[in-house]
Coordinates of C-alpha atoms in Angstrom, one line a residue:
Chain A
M1 CA -3.6 19.2 -20.6
T2 CA -3.8 15.5 -20.4
V3 CA -3.9 13.5 -17.2
Y4 CA -3.1 9.8 -17.1
E5 CA -4.5 7.8 -14.4
T6 CA -3.4 4.4 -13.4
D7 CA -4.1 1.9 -10.5
V8 CA -1.1 0.9 -8.6
P9 CA -1.9 -2.4 -6.9
G10 CA -1.0 -2.3 -3.3
V11 CA -0.2 1.3 -3.3
G12 CA -3.1 3.5 -4.5
K13 CA -3.5 5.6 -7.6
K14 CA -1.1 7.4 -9.8
F15 CA -1.8 10.5 -11.8
E16 CA 0.5 11.8 -14.4
V17 CA -0.2 15.3 -15.4
E18 CA 1.3 17.1 -18.5
I19 CA 2.1 20.6 -17.4
D20 CA 3.5 21.6 -20.8
S21 CA 4.4 19.6 -23.8
E22 CA 7.4 18.1 -22.1
E23 CA 7.3 18.4 -18.3
R24 CA 5.2 16.2 -16.3
L25 CA 4.1 16.0 -12.7
V26 CA 3.4 12.6 -11.2
I27 CA 1.2 12.5 -8.1
L28 CA 0.9 9.3 -6.2
L29 CA -2.1 8.9 -3.9
H30 CA -1.4 6.1 -1.4
H31 CA -4.2 4.2 0.1
D32 CA -3.3 5.6 3.5
G33 CA -3.8 9.1 2.3
K34 CA -0.3 10.1 1.8
R35 CA 0.5 12.0 -1.4
E36 CA 3.9 12.0 -3.1
V37 CA 4.6 14.4 -5.9
F38 CA 7.4 13.8 -8.5
H39 CA 8.5 15.9 -11.3
K40 CA 9.8 14.7 -14.7
A41 CA 11.5 17.0 -17.0
D42 CA 10.3 15.2 -20.1
P43 CA 8.4 11.9 -20.4
D44 CA 11.4 9.9 -20.7
A45 CA 13.3 11.4 -17.7
D46 CA 13.7 9.7 -14.4
A47 CA 11.2 11.1 -12.0
E48 CA 12.5 13.2 -9.2
R49 CA 10.6 13.2 -5.9
L50 CA 9.6 16.8 -4.9
F51 CA 7.7 16.4 -1.7
S52 CA 5.2 14.3 0.1
L53 CA 2.2 15.3 2.3
S54 CA -0.2 13.7 4.6
G55 CA -3.8 13.5 3.3
Q56 CA -5.1 16.4 5.4
L57 CA -2.1 18.7 4.5
A58 CA -2.5 17.8 0.9
R59 CA -6.1 18.9 0.9
K60 CA -5.2 22.2 2.3
V61 CA -2.4 22.8 -0.1
G62 CA -4.8 21.7 -2.8
A63 CA -7.3 24.3 -1.8
I64 CA -4.7 26.9 -1.8
L65 CA -3.5 26.0 -5.2
Q66 CA -7.2 26.2 -6.4
G67 CA -7.5 29.5 -4.9
A68 CA -10.3 28.5 -2.6
Y69 CA -8.5 28.8 0.8
F70 CA -7.0 32.3 0.4
Q71 CA -9.3 35.3 0.5
P72 CA -7.8 38.3 -1.3
V73 CA -7.4 41.4 0.8
E74 CA -10.2 43.9 0.1
T75 CA -10.8 46.7 2.6
D76 CA -14.5 46.0 2.8
E77 CA -14.3 42.5 4.0
V78 CA -11.3 40.7 5.1
E79 CA -11.6 37.5 7.1
V80 CA -8.8 35.8 9.1
P81 CA -9.8 32.4 10.6
L82 CA -9.1 32.1 14.3
G83 CA -10.7 28.9 15.4
E84 CA -14.4 29.5 15.8
A85 CA -14.0 33.2 15.6
I86 CA -12.9 35.2 12.6
I87 CA -11.6 38.7 12.3
E88 CA -13.3 40.9 9.8
W89 CA -12.8 44.4 8.7
L90 CA -16.0 46.4 8.4
D91 CA -16.5 49.8 6.7
V92 CA -18.8 52.1 8.5
G93 CA -21.2 53.5 6.0
E94 CA -22.7 57.0 5.7
G95 CA -25.7 57.2 8.0
A96 CA -25.2 53.9 9.6
A97 CA -26.8 53.2 12.9
L98 CA -23.4 53.4 14.7
V99 CA -22.2 56.7 13.3
D100 CA -21.7 59.4 16.1
Q101 CA -22.2 56.9 18.9
T102 CA -19.5 56.1 21.3
L103 CA -18.6 52.5 21.7
A104 CA -20.2 52.6 25.2
E105 CA -23.4 53.9 23.8
A106 CA -23.5 51.5 20.9
A107 CA -23.0 48.6 23.3
I108 CA -21.9 46.4 20.4
R109 CA -20.8 43.4 22.5
Q110 CA -24.2 43.4 24.4
Q111 CA -26.2 43.8 21.2
T112 CA -24.3 41.4 18.8
G113 CA -21.8 39.5 20.8
A114 CA -18.9 40.6 18.5
S115 CA -16.1 42.9 19.7
V116 CA -14.3 45.8 18.2
I117 CA -10.6 45.3 18.6
A118 CA -9.3 48.2 16.6
I119 CA -10.6 51.2 14.6
Q120 CA -8.8 52.3 11.5
R121 CA -9.3 56.0 10.7
D122 CA -7.7 57.4 7.6
S123 CA -4.0 56.3 8.0
E124 CA -4.2 55.8 11.7
T125 CA -5.1 52.7 13.6
L126 CA -6.6 53.0 17.2
P127 CA -5.8 49.6 18.8
N128 CA -8.0 48.6 21.6
P129 CA -10.5 51.5 21.5
G130 CA -11.9 52.7 24.8
P131 CA -15.7 52.9 25.6
E132 CA -15.5 56.7 25.0
E133 CA -14.3 56.4 21.4
T134 CA -16.9 57.7 18.9
V135 CA -17.5 55.9 15.6
A136 CA -17.5 58.1 12.5
A137 CA -18.6 57.4 9.0
G138 CA -15.7 56.1 6.9
D139 CA -14.1 54.3 9.8
I140 CA -13.1 50.8 9.4
L141 CA -13.8 48.6 12.4
V142 CA -11.6 45.7 13.0
T143 CA -13.9 43.2 14.6
M144 CA -13.8 39.7 16.0
G145 CA -16.5 37.2 16.5
T146 CA -18.3 34.2 15.1
R147 CA -19.8 34.4 11.7
E148 CA -23.3 35.1 13.1
E149 CA -22.2 37.7 15.6
L150 CA -20.4 39.5 12.8
E151 CA -23.4 39.3 10.6
S152 CA -25.6 41.1 13.2
L153 CA -22.8 43.8 13.6
E154 CA -22.7 44.3 9.9
A155 CA -26.3 45.4 10.0
L156 CA -25.2 48.2 12.3
V157 CA -22.5 49.6 10.1
E158 CA -24.4 49.5 6.8
S159 CA -25.3 52.8 5.2
S160 CA -28.9 53.8 6.0
D161 CA -29.5 54.5 2.4
A162 CA -28.1 51.2 1.2
Chain B
M1 CA -0.9 -18.6 30.6
A2 CA 2.0 -16.4 31.8
E3 CA 4.5 -18.4 29.9
L4 CA 2.6 -18.3 26.6
L5 CA 1.9 -14.5 27.0
L6 CA 5.7 -13.9 27.6
E7 CA 6.6 -16.0 24.6
V8 CA 4.2 -14.2 22.2
G9 CA 5.6 -10.9 23.8
I10 CA 9.3 -11.9 23.1
A11 CA 8.2 -13.0 19.6
L12 CA 6.5 -9.7 18.7
T13 CA 9.3 -7.6 20.3
A14 CA 11.9 -9.6 18.3
V15 CA 10.0 -9.0 15.0
A16 CA 9.7 -5.3 15.9
L17 CA 13.4 -5.0 16.6
A18 CA 14.4 -6.9 13.5
G19 CA 12.1 -4.8 11.3
A20 CA 13.6 -1.6 12.7
L21 CA 17.1 -2.9 11.9
A22 CA 16.2 -3.9 8.4
N23 CA 14.7 -0.5 7.8
R24 CA 17.8 1.2 9.2
V25 CA 20.0 -0.5 6.7
G26 CA 17.5 -0.1 3.8
L27 CA 16.6 -3.7 3.2
S28 CA 13.3 -5.6 3.0
V29 CA 11.8 -6.5 6.4
I30 CA 10.9 -9.9 5.2
P31 CA 14.2 -11.6 5.5
A32 CA 14.7 -9.9 8.9
Y33 CA 11.5 -11.4 10.3
I34 CA 12.7 -14.9 9.1
V35 CA 16.1 -14.6 10.4
V36 CA 15.0 -13.5 13.9
G37 CA 12.6 -16.4 13.8
I38 CA 15.5 -18.8 13.1
L39 CA 17.6 -17.2 15.8
I40 CA 15.2 -17.4 18.7
G41 CA 13.3 -20.5 17.6
P42 CA 13.5 -24.1 18.7
N43 CA 15.8 -25.1 15.9
P44 CA 19.6 -24.7 15.7
P45 CA 21.4 -22.3 16.5
Q46 CA 20.1 -23.1 20.0
S47 CA 22.6 -21.2 22.0
I48 CA 25.3 -18.5 21.8
L49 CA 28.2 -18.6 24.3
G50 CA 26.1 -20.9 26.5
M51 CA 23.1 -18.6 26.6
S52 CA 19.9 -20.3 25.4
L53 CA 18.4 -18.9 22.3
T54 CA 15.3 -21.1 22.3
L55 CA 13.0 -18.4 23.5
V56 CA 9.9 -19.1 21.5
A57 CA 8.5 -22.5 20.6
D58 CA 6.6 -23.2 17.4
G59 CA 3.3 -23.2 19.3
E60 CA -0.2 -23.5 18.2
F61 CA -1.0 -19.8 18.9
I62 CA 1.7 -18.6 16.7
Q63 CA 0.7 -20.9 14.0
V64 CA -2.7 -19.7 14.0
L65 CA -1.5 -16.1 13.8
A66 CA 0.7 -17.1 11.0
E67 CA -2.1 -18.8 9.2
L68 CA -4.1 -15.5 9.5
G69 CA -1.1 -13.8 7.9
I70 CA -1.3 -16.0 4.7
V71 CA -5.1 -15.5 4.6
F72 CA -4.8 -11.7 4.9
L73 CA -1.8 -11.5 2.5
L74 CA -3.9 -13.1 -0.1
F75 CA -7.1 -11.3 0.8
F76 CA -5.4 -8.0 0.2
L77 CA -3.9 -9.3 -3.0
G78 CA -7.4 -10.0 -4.2
L79 CA -8.7 -6.6 -2.9
E80 CA -6.0 -4.7 -4.7
F81 CA -6.4 -6.8 -7.8
S82 CA -7.3 -4.5 -10.5
V83 CA -9.6 -6.1 -13.2
D84 CA -9.9 -2.9 -15.1
Q85 CA -6.3 -2.5 -15.3
L86 CA -5.9 -6.0 -16.5
L87 CA -8.6 -5.6 -19.2
R88 CA -7.4 -2.2 -20.3
D89 CA -3.8 -3.3 -20.8
R90 CA -4.5 -7.0 -21.6
G91 CA -2.3 -7.1 -24.6
R92 CA 0.9 -6.0 -23.1
I93 CA 0.2 -7.5 -19.6
S94 CA -0.3 -11.0 -21.1
A95 CA 2.7 -10.6 -23.2
A96 CA 4.9 -9.6 -20.4
G97 CA 3.4 -12.1 -18.0
G98 CA 3.6 -14.9 -20.5
V99 CA 7.2 -14.4 -21.1
D100 CA 7.9 -14.2 -17.3
F101 CA 5.9 -17.4 -16.8
A102 CA 7.4 -19.4 -19.7
I103 CA 11.1 -18.4 -18.7
N104 CA 10.9 -18.5 -15.0
F105 CA 8.5 -21.4 -14.4
G106 CA 10.3 -23.2 -17.1
L107 CA 13.7 -22.7 -15.5
G108 CA 12.3 -23.8 -12.1
A109 CA 11.0 -27.0 -13.8
A110 CA 14.2 -27.7 -15.5
I111 CA 16.0 -27.2 -12.2
G112 CA 13.7 -29.6 -10.3
L113 CA 13.9 -32.3 -13.0
A114 CA 17.7 -32.0 -13.3
F115 CA 18.0 -32.6 -9.6
G116 CA 15.9 -35.7 -9.9
W117 CA 12.6 -34.4 -8.2
T118 CA 9.3 -35.9 -9.0
V119 CA 6.9 -34.1 -11.1
L120 CA 4.7 -32.9 -8.3
E121 CA 7.8 -31.8 -6.3
T122 CA 9.0 -30.0 -9.3
L123 CA 5.8 -28.2 -9.8
F124 CA 6.1 -26.9 -6.3
L125 CA 9.7 -25.8 -6.8
A126 CA 8.9 -24.1 -10.1
G127 CA 6.2 -22.1 -8.3
V128 CA 8.6 -21.0 -5.6
V129 CA 11.1 -19.7 -7.9
Y130 CA 8.6 -18.3 -10.4
I131 CA 6.7 -15.9 -8.3
S132 CA 8.1 -12.4 -7.6
S133 CA 7.4 -10.7 -4.4
S134 CA 4.8 -7.9 -4.7
A135 CA 5.6 -6.7 -1.2
V136 CA 9.3 -6.2 -1.6
I137 CA 9.0 -5.0 -5.2
T138 CA 6.3 -2.4 -4.5
K139 CA 8.1 -1.1 -1.6
S140 CA 11.5 -0.8 -3.5
L141 CA 9.5 1.0 -6.4
I142 CA 8.2 3.5 -4.1
E143 CA 11.5 4.0 -2.2
E144 CA 13.5 4.4 -5.4
G145 CA 10.9 6.7 -7.0
W146 CA 10.6 4.2 -9.9
I147 CA 6.8 4.2 -9.3
A148 CA 6.5 7.4 -11.1
N149 CA 8.6 6.1 -14.1
A150 CA 7.7 4.2 -17.1
E151 CA 9.3 1.0 -15.8
S152 CA 6.6 0.6 -13.1
G153 CA 4.2 -0.3 -16.0
P154 CA 5.7 -3.7 -17.1
I155 CA 6.8 -4.5 -13.5
L156 CA 3.3 -4.0 -11.9
G157 CA 1.7 -5.6 -15.0
T158 CA 3.8 -8.7 -14.5
L159 CA 2.9 -8.8 -10.8
V160 CA -0.7 -8.6 -11.6
F161 CA -0.4 -11.4 -14.1
E162 CA 1.5 -13.5 -11.6
D163 CA -1.1 -12.9 -9.0
I164 CA -3.9 -14.5 -11.0
L165 CA -1.7 -17.2 -12.1
I166 CA -0.7 -18.0 -8.6
A167 CA -4.2 -18.1 -7.4
V168 CA -5.1 -20.7 -9.9
Y169 CA -1.9 -22.6 -9.4
L170 CA -2.4 -22.8 -5.7
A171 CA -6.0 -24.0 -6.0
I172 CA -5.0 -26.8 -8.4
L173 CA -1.8 -27.8 -6.5
A174 CA -3.6 -27.8 -3.2
A175 CA -6.3 -30.1 -4.6
V176 CA -3.9 -32.4 -6.5
A177 CA -1.3 -32.7 -3.7
S178 CA -4.0 -33.5 -0.9
G179 CA -5.6 -36.3 -3.0
G180 CA -3.7 -39.5 -3.3
D181 CA -4.8 -41.3 -6.5
L182 CA -6.2 -39.7 -9.6
E183 CA -9.9 -40.2 -8.7
S184 CA -9.6 -38.4 -5.3
A185 CA -7.5 -35.8 -6.8
A186 CA -10.2 -35.1 -9.3
V187 CA -12.8 -34.9 -6.4
S188 CA -10.5 -32.4 -4.6
V189 CA -10.2 -30.3 -7.6
G190 CA -13.8 -30.4 -8.2
T191 CA -14.5 -29.4 -4.6
A192 CA -12.1 -26.5 -4.9
F193 CA -13.8 -25.1 -8.0
V194 CA -17.2 -25.5 -6.7
F195 CA -16.4 -23.7 -3.5
L196 CA -14.3 -21.0 -5.2
G197 CA -17.1 -20.7 -7.8
A198 CA -19.6 -20.1 -5.0
I199 CA -17.4 -17.5 -3.4
T200 CA -17.0 -15.8 -6.8
A201 CA -20.7 -15.9 -7.7
V202 CA -21.6 -14.3 -4.4
A203 CA -18.9 -11.7 -4.8
W204 CA -19.7 -10.7 -8.4
Y205 CA -23.5 -11.0 -8.4
G206 CA -24.1 -10.0 -4.8
T207 CA -22.1 -6.7 -4.8
D208 CA -25.0 -4.8 -3.4
W209 CA -25.6 -7.3 -0.7
L210 CA -21.9 -7.4 0.2
D211 CA -21.9 -3.7 0.2
R212 CA -24.7 -3.5 2.6
F213 CA -23.3 -6.4 4.8
F214 CA -20.1 -4.6 5.4
R215 CA -21.6 -1.2 6.1
A216 CA -20.8 -0.6 9.7
G217 CA -20.9 2.8 11.5
S218 CA -17.9 2.3 13.7
D219 CA -14.4 1.4 12.7
E220 CA -14.2 -1.3 15.4
L221 CA -17.4 -3.1 14.1
F222 CA -16.2 -2.8 10.5
L223 CA -12.7 -4.3 11.4
L224 CA -14.4 -7.2 13.2
R225 CA -16.8 -7.8 10.3
V226 CA -14.0 -8.0 7.7
V227 CA -11.7 -10.1 9.8
G228 CA -14.4 -12.3 11.0
V229 CA -16.0 -13.1 7.5
T230 CA -12.5 -13.5 6.0
T231 CA -11.3 -15.9 8.6
L232 CA -14.6 -17.8 8.4
V233 CA -14.4 -18.2 4.7
A234 CA -10.8 -19.3 4.8
G235 CA -11.5 -21.7 7.7
A236 CA -14.5 -23.2 5.8
A237 CA -12.3 -23.6 2.7
L238 CA -9.5 -25.5 4.6
A239 CA -12.1 -27.7 6.3
L240 CA -13.2 -28.7 2.8
G241 CA -9.7 -29.2 1.6
V242 CA -9.6 -26.1 -0.5
S243 CA -6.6 -23.7 -0.2
E244 CA -7.6 -21.1 2.5
A245 CA -5.2 -18.6 0.7
V246 CA -7.0 -18.9 -2.6
A247 CA -10.4 -18.7 -0.9
A248 CA -9.2 -15.4 0.7
F249 CA -8.0 -14.2 -2.7
F250 CA -11.4 -14.7 -4.3
L251 CA -13.1 -13.0 -1.4
G252 CA -10.9 -10.2 -1.8
T253 CA -11.5 -9.7 -5.4
G254 CA -15.3 -9.8 -4.6
I255 CA -15.1 -7.2 -2.0
S256 CA -13.0 -5.1 -4.4
Q257 CA -16.2 -4.4 -6.3
T258 CA -17.8 -2.8 -3.3
S259 CA -17.4 0.7 -2.0
H260 CA -15.5 -0.4 1.1
V261 CA -12.0 -0.9 -0.4
E262 CA -10.5 2.3 0.9
R263 CA -11.8 1.8 4.4
I264 CA -10.4 -1.7 4.4
E265 CA -7.0 -0.4 3.3
H266 CA -7.1 2.1 6.2
I267 CA -8.6 -0.1 9.0
V268 CA -7.7 -3.7 8.2
A269 CA -4.3 -3.3 6.7
P270 CA -2.6 -3.0 10.2
A271 CA -4.1 -6.3 11.1
R272 CA -2.7 -7.8 8.0
D273 CA 0.7 -6.4 8.8
I274 CA 0.9 -7.8 12.2
F275 CA -0.4 -11.3 11.0
A276 CA 2.0 -11.3 8.0
A277 CA 5.0 -10.4 10.3
V278 CA 4.2 -13.3 12.5
F279 CA 3.8 -15.5 9.4
F280 CA 7.4 -14.6 8.3
F281 CA 8.5 -15.0 11.8
S282 CA 7.0 -18.5 12.1
I283 CA 8.7 -19.6 8.9
G284 CA 11.9 -18.8 10.7
L285 CA 10.8 -20.7 13.8
S286 CA 10.0 -23.9 11.7
T287 CA 13.4 -23.7 9.7
D288 CA 16.1 -26.0 10.6
V289 CA 19.2 -24.3 9.0
T290 CA 21.2 -27.5 9.3
L291 CA 18.9 -28.7 6.4
L292 CA 20.2 -25.9 4.3
S293 CA 23.6 -27.4 3.9
G294 CA 22.0 -30.4 2.2
V295 CA 20.3 -28.1 -0.4
A296 CA 23.3 -25.8 -0.8
A297 CA 24.0 -27.0 -4.3
L298 CA 20.4 -26.7 -5.4
L299 CA 20.2 -23.2 -3.7
A300 CA 23.2 -22.0 -5.5
V301 CA 22.1 -23.1 -8.9
A302 CA 18.6 -21.8 -8.3
V303 CA 19.8 -18.3 -7.2
V304 CA 22.1 -17.9 -10.2
V305 CA 19.7 -19.3 -12.8
T306 CA 16.6 -17.7 -11.6
T307 CA 18.2 -14.3 -11.2
V308 CA 19.3 -14.3 -14.7
G309 CA 15.9 -15.7 -15.7
K310 CA 13.9 -12.8 -14.2
F311 CA 16.5 -10.4 -15.5
V312 CA 16.1 -11.7 -19.1
S313 CA 12.3 -12.0 -19.0
G314 CA 12.0 -8.6 -17.4
T315 CA 14.2 -7.0 -19.9
L316 CA 12.1 -8.6 -22.7
S317 CA 8.8 -7.3 -21.0
G318 CA 10.3 -3.8 -21.0
R319 CA 10.6 -4.1 -24.8
F320 CA 6.8 -5.0 -25.1
Y321 CA 6.2 -1.7 -23.4
D322 CA 8.4 0.1 -25.9
L323 CA 10.8 1.1 -23.1
D324 CA 14.4 2.0 -24.0
R325 CA 17.3 -0.3 -23.1
R326 CA 18.1 1.2 -19.8
R327 CA 14.5 1.1 -18.5
S328 CA 14.1 -2.4 -19.8
L329 CA 17.1 -3.5 -17.8
R330 CA 15.6 -1.9 -14.8
V331 CA 12.4 -4.0 -15.3
G332 CA 14.5 -7.1 -15.2
L333 CA 16.3 -6.1 -12.0
G334 CA 13.0 -5.0 -10.4
L335 CA 11.4 -8.3 -10.7
V336 CA 14.2 -10.3 -9.0
P337 CA 13.0 -10.2 -5.4
R338 CA 11.1 -13.2 -4.2
G339 CA 9.2 -13.3 -0.9
E340 CA 5.8 -14.0 0.6
F341 CA 4.3 -16.1 -2.2
S342 CA 7.1 -18.4 -2.4
L343 CA 6.7 -19.0 1.3
V344 CA 3.0 -19.5 1.0
I345 CA 3.7 -22.2 -1.5
A346 CA 6.3 -23.8 0.8
T347 CA 3.9 -23.7 3.7
L348 CA 1.4 -25.4 1.5
A349 CA 3.9 -28.0 0.5
A350 CA 4.9 -28.6 4.2
G351 CA 1.3 -28.9 5.2
I352 CA 0.1 -31.5 2.8
G353 CA 3.2 -33.1 1.4
T354 CA 5.5 -35.9 2.6
G355 CA 9.2 -36.6 2.0
R356 CA 10.9 -33.8 0.1
L357 CA 7.8 -31.6 0.1
A358 CA 7.8 -31.7 3.9
T359 CA 11.3 -30.9 4.8
V360 CA 13.6 -30.1 1.8
L361 CA 11.4 -27.8 -0.1
P362 CA 10.5 -25.5 3.0
A363 CA 14.3 -25.3 3.9
F364 CA 15.2 -24.5 0.4
T365 CA 12.5 -21.9 0.0
V366 CA 13.6 -20.1 3.2
G367 CA 17.2 -20.1 2.0
Y368 CA 16.1 -19.0 -1.5
V369 CA 13.7 -16.2 -0.2
L370 CA 16.4 -15.0 2.2
V371 CA 18.9 -14.6 -0.7
M372 CA 16.6 -13.4 -3.3
S373 CA 14.8 -10.7 -1.2
V374 CA 18.1 -9.2 -0.1
L375 CA 19.8 -9.6 -3.5
G376 CA 16.7 -8.3 -5.3
S377 CA 16.6 -5.2 -3.0
V378 CA 20.3 -4.6 -3.5
L379 CA 19.9 -5.0 -7.3
I380 CA 17.2 -2.3 -7.3
Q381 CA 19.2 0.0 -5.2
Q382 CA 22.3 -0.4 -7.4
A383 CA 20.4 -0.3 -10.7
D384 CA 22.0 2.7 -12.1
T385 CA 25.6 1.2 -11.7
I386 CA 24.3 -1.9 -13.4
T387 CA 22.5 -0.3 -16.2
D388 CA 25.4 2.1 -16.9
A389 CA 27.8 -0.9 -17.2
L390 CA 25.3 -2.7 -19.5
A391 CA 24.0 0.1 -21.5
P392 CA 26.7 2.8 -21.4
S393 CA 25.5 4.8 -24.4
S394 CA 22.2 5.8 -23.0
G395 CA 23.0 7.8 -19.8

C-alpha cells in the first residue's frame, strides 16, 4: 500500500491511499479539522465525494476502523461505556467470596460502590435482582459502576483457587 | 459614536447578507462583498426610487479594518506557503509557473502599452491581470471535488509560484512607485530589502525564539499576540515606506516554521475572514462605477484576452504534469478567477500613485475582478460541458 501525502496551501493536507492496484481513497484534512473522503475507481478517474466528517467524529470513526473502539463480546468481560460508569459482565467463579451469599448479605454496593443490575443464570436473566437473591457459582453478574468500583467487585467474584 | 457604530453595523450586516446570497447561488463571495459596498457606499448609485443608498461613508475606521484585511490575507498566504512542496516539485512548478507568468503578465503588459499607458502604469496593470485568486480557486476546487484529482497539482503549483512572485513584485513596485527619481527609488528598494531581510533572518534563524514567544496558554492571549505582532510589523513596514502586505507575507513564512501553524489556522483565521470581508467591502465603497464606462473598452479587451491567456497557459501547465487533454483543459479553466491580490495591487496603486494609477486602475480592477471572479467560478462549474465540447473523444 502506498500513501501519497501533499500539502494543499490554504486548505490542509491531502492523502491519497492505494487500496488495491487501481482504486484509491483520497482523504483531505482541512485545517479546521474537517475531513473529506473521496473515492477514485482508478488513478485517472474523477474523484467522487463519499462523505465528510468533523474532526472529533473522524477520530471516533478512525478508532472504530482501527478496531480500537469496539470491544468484542466475550462472556467474561464485556464493557459498555455509559458516561463515567460502565456496564460489565462478571463471571462468578467456583468458591468465590460471594458464592452462596444473598445480595443483602454480600452488601456489594456498600463494600464496592458498584451495583448488580441483573443476574444471568444458565439461559435465564433475572433483571433487577432483589436483596434476597442468592449468588451461585457460574452466575454472570451484570454490574454497573466506575472502573475502580468494578475492579474491587471483581475481587469478590474471582475463584478462591485462582 | 452612535452614528459610527451604526454605520459599522450596517456595513457588516450588508456584507453578511451579500455573502449569504452569493453562497445560495453558488458564486464566490468576493464579488458580492464588492457589489454591496458599491451599492450602499458614498459613490453612485446614491439612491433608488428616492431612497438614499449612501448608508456607509468610506471612513477611517473602515479603512483601518480593510488595511488589516490586506495584512492578514498576505500573512496567511505566507503561513500556508509550503517551501517543502516548492522544493520537492520545483521542476514542474517552475515550468508551470513560468509559462503562466510569461503568457499572462506578457499579455497584461501588451494590453497596457497598446492602450498608451506608461511603463509604471503598465507594470501595475500587468500584475492585476496576471495573478489568479487563491481564495476563489481553492474554494472552487474543494466544492467541485477537483482537489482530490490530478488537476489540483498544476493549479496549486501555479498558485504557489504566483504567491512568491507577487511578494517580490509588490515589494519592488511599492518601492519604485513611492520614490520619485531614480535615486530615491533606489533608496526605497534598499530600505525594503533591508527591512524584509531582517524579518526573514529573524523568522528563519530565530524559529526557536519565535516558537517560545508565541507560546500562550489561553486562546485569547494567543490570538492577541499573533494579531498584535503582525499588525505591528506591518505598521512599521508602512512607516518605512515598505509594503505592509509583503512584510506580513514574510512574517507569515517565518511563523510557518514554528509549531503554531495549526493553532493560528484555527484561532486567527476568523479574524482574517472578517478583516478581509471588510477589505472587499471597502473596495466597493471607494469605487465610482461611473468611471467604469471610461474603461469599458479596456475592460472588454482585458477580460477576453486574459481569459484566453490563462486558459492556454493552464492547459500547457497540465501538459507539464503529464495530464490528459481533458484534465489539462480543466487546469486552464481553473486558473481564470482573479480576486484578492489584484485588488491588493490596485489598492497599492491608489495609495501611492497619481493620475491613472489613482483613479483609472482601481476602477478597472474592480470591474475586472467582478467579471473574472464570477466568470471564473462559472467556468469551473461548467467545466465538464466545456471540456466535452473541446475534447469529445476522452469522455
